[in-house]
Amino acid sequence: MRLRNILIVVKDIERSIRFYHDLFGLDIVLGNDGNIILTEGLVLQDEKIWKDFLGKTIIPESNSCELYFEEQNIERFVEKLERLYPDIQYVNRLMTHSWGQKVVRFYDLDGNLIEVGTPM
């Protein structure tokens, strides 16, 4: 058995496609009625579909998991993030951990937690 994809729930598929393309360079692999598979295995699913399927409320900013990306030039990434999405909500702005890794954490447009760090 192997893990194939990570699925996150979004309110506006088109807006989320742009967000993940603009910041991370992810492109559409396959689209199917409210489900979009992006490169790197990230799946965007329309919130309405997920709510109907689960019969439960979606809780943004639940902080129960995060998408983790690595970026060598993190300062350039943060500049791009601030330029393209100036109203983004940060969990922590660019910081350096005691072990030397630089990281930034923020929520995507739907409250999904994202961390971008320098490679270890």
Short mmCIF file of C-alpha atoms in Angstrom, two decimals:
data_model
loop_
_atom_site.label_atom_id
_atom_site.label_comp_id
_atom_site.label_asym_id
_atom_site.label_seq_id
_atom_site.Cartn_x
_atom_site.Cartn_y
_atom_site.Cartn_z
CA MET A 1 0.00 0.00 0.00
CA ARG A 2 1.15 3.55 -0.62
CA LEU A 3 -0.12 7.05 0.00
CA ARG A 4 -1.25 8.57 -3.29
CA ASN A 5 -2.66 12.02 -2.50
CA ILE A 6 -3.37 14.59 0.15
CA LEU A 7 -6.82 16.19 -0.13
CA ILE A 8 -7.74 19.61 1.22
CA VAL A 9 -11.13 21.29 1.19
CA VAL A 10 -11.50 24.67 -0.52
CA LYS A 11 -14.38 27.07 -1.06
CA ASP A 12 -13.35 28.35 -4.48
CA ILE A 13 -11.52 25.82 -6.66
CA GLU A 14 -10.38 28.36 -9.29
CA ARG A 15 -9.00 30.74 -6.67
CA SER A 16 -7.18 27.86 -4.96
CA ILE A 17 -5.73 26.59 -8.24
CA ARG A 18 -4.25 30.07 -8.82
CA PHE A 19 -2.94 30.26 -5.24
CA TYR A 20 -1.11 26.92 -5.39
CA HIS A 21 0.20 27.64 -8.88
CA ASP A 22 1.32 31.20 -8.05
CA LEU A 23 3.19 30.27 -4.87
CA PHE A 24 4.31 26.67 -5.38
CA GLY A 25 4.23 26.12 -9.15
CA LEU A 26 1.68 23.30 -8.88
CA ASP A 27 -0.23 22.55 -12.07
CA ILE A 28 -3.43 20.66 -12.81
CA VAL A 29 -2.98 16.96 -13.54
CA LEU A 30 -6.66 16.04 -13.64
CA GLY A 31 -9.95 17.78 -12.99
CA ASN A 32 -13.24 16.05 -12.26
CA ASP A 33 -16.41 17.77 -10.98
CA GLY A 34 -15.17 19.63 -7.94
CA ASN A 35 -11.98 17.58 -7.53
CA ILE A 36 -8.71 18.86 -8.93
CA ILE A 37 -5.50 16.85 -8.71
CA LEU A 38 -2.40 19.02 -8.80
CA THR A 39 1.21 18.02 -9.33
CA GLU A 40 2.96 16.71 -6.21
CA GLY A 41 -0.25 14.85 -5.28
CA LEU A 42 -2.24 17.69 -3.77
CA VAL A 43 -6.00 17.37 -4.35
CA LEU A 44 -8.39 20.29 -4.02
CA GLN A 45 -11.99 19.37 -3.32
CA ASP A 46 -14.95 21.71 -3.37
CA GLU A 47 -16.27 22.32 0.13
CA LYS A 48 -19.86 21.58 -0.90
CA ILE A 49 -18.93 18.07 -2.03
CA TRP A 50 -17.01 17.37 1.16
CA LYS A 51 -19.82 18.68 3.39
CA ASP A 52 -22.41 16.56 1.56
CA PHE A 53 -20.22 13.49 1.78
CA LEU A 54 -19.34 13.85 5.47
CA GLY A 55 -22.47 15.53 6.71
CA LYS A 56 -20.28 17.61 9.02
CA THR A 57 -19.11 21.20 9.28
CA ILE A 58 -15.71 22.14 7.85
CA ILE A 59 -13.47 23.82 10.44
CA PRO A 60 -10.92 26.19 8.91
CA GLU A 61 -7.74 26.93 10.87
CA SER A 62 -8.16 23.72 12.85
CA ASN A 63 -4.35 23.41 13.11
CA SER A 64 -4.59 19.63 13.07
CA CYS A 65 -2.27 19.18 10.09
CA GLU A 66 -0.16 21.19 7.67
CA LEU A 67 1.16 21.08 4.14
CA TYR A 68 4.96 21.26 4.25
CA PHE A 69 7.05 22.64 1.41
CA GLU A 70 10.80 23.21 1.18
CA GLU A 71 12.40 26.20 -0.50
CA GLN A 72 16.10 26.94 -0.75
CA ASN A 73 15.63 30.71 -1.21
CA ILE A 74 12.98 31.27 1.45
CA GLU A 75 13.48 35.04 1.59
CA ARG A 76 12.54 35.28 -2.09
CA PHE A 77 9.52 33.04 -1.44
CA VAL A 78 8.33 35.30 1.42
CA GLU A 79 8.74 38.37 -0.80
CA LYS A 80 6.57 36.67 -3.46
CA LEU A 81 3.99 35.64 -0.85
CA GLU A 82 3.74 39.20 0.47
CA ARG A 83 3.56 40.69 -3.03
CA LEU A 84 0.91 38.30 -4.40
CA TYR A 85 -1.11 37.75 -1.21
CA PRO A 86 -0.53 40.77 1.07
CA ASP A 87 -3.53 39.90 3.27
CA ILE A 88 -2.39 36.34 4.00
CA GLN A 89 -2.81 35.30 7.63
CA TYR A 90 0.46 34.26 9.26
CA VAL A 91 0.90 31.77 12.07
CA ASN A 92 4.53 32.85 12.27
CA ARG A 93 6.47 35.11 9.98
CA LEU A 94 9.89 34.07 8.75
CA MET A 95 11.93 32.81 11.69
CA THR A 96 14.99 30.68 12.34
CA HIS A 97 14.73 27.64 14.61
CA SER A 98 17.54 26.89 17.09
CA TRP A 99 18.79 24.15 14.73
CA GLY A 100 19.23 26.67 11.90
CA GLN A 101 16.22 25.94 9.70
CA LYS A 102 14.28 28.98 8.49
CA VAL A 103 10.48 28.59 8.33
CA VAL A 104 7.32 30.56 7.72
CA ARG A 105 3.80 29.33 8.53
CA PHE A 106 0.56 30.73 7.21
CA TYR A 107 -2.96 29.74 6.23
CA ASP A 108 -4.03 29.32 2.63
CA LEU A 109 -7.15 31.11 1.43
CA ASP A 110 -9.36 28.50 3.14
CA GLY A 111 -7.59 28.15 6.48
CA ASN A 112 -5.40 25.15 5.62
CA LEU A 113 -2.08 25.44 7.44
CA ILE A 114 1.09 25.66 5.32
CA GLU A 115 4.71 25.59 6.39
CA VAL A 116 7.58 26.50 4.09
CA GLY A 117 11.04 25.74 5.36
CA THR A 118 14.59 25.60 4.11
CA PRO A 119 15.91 22.08 3.43
CA MET A 120 17.58 20.35 6.36
#
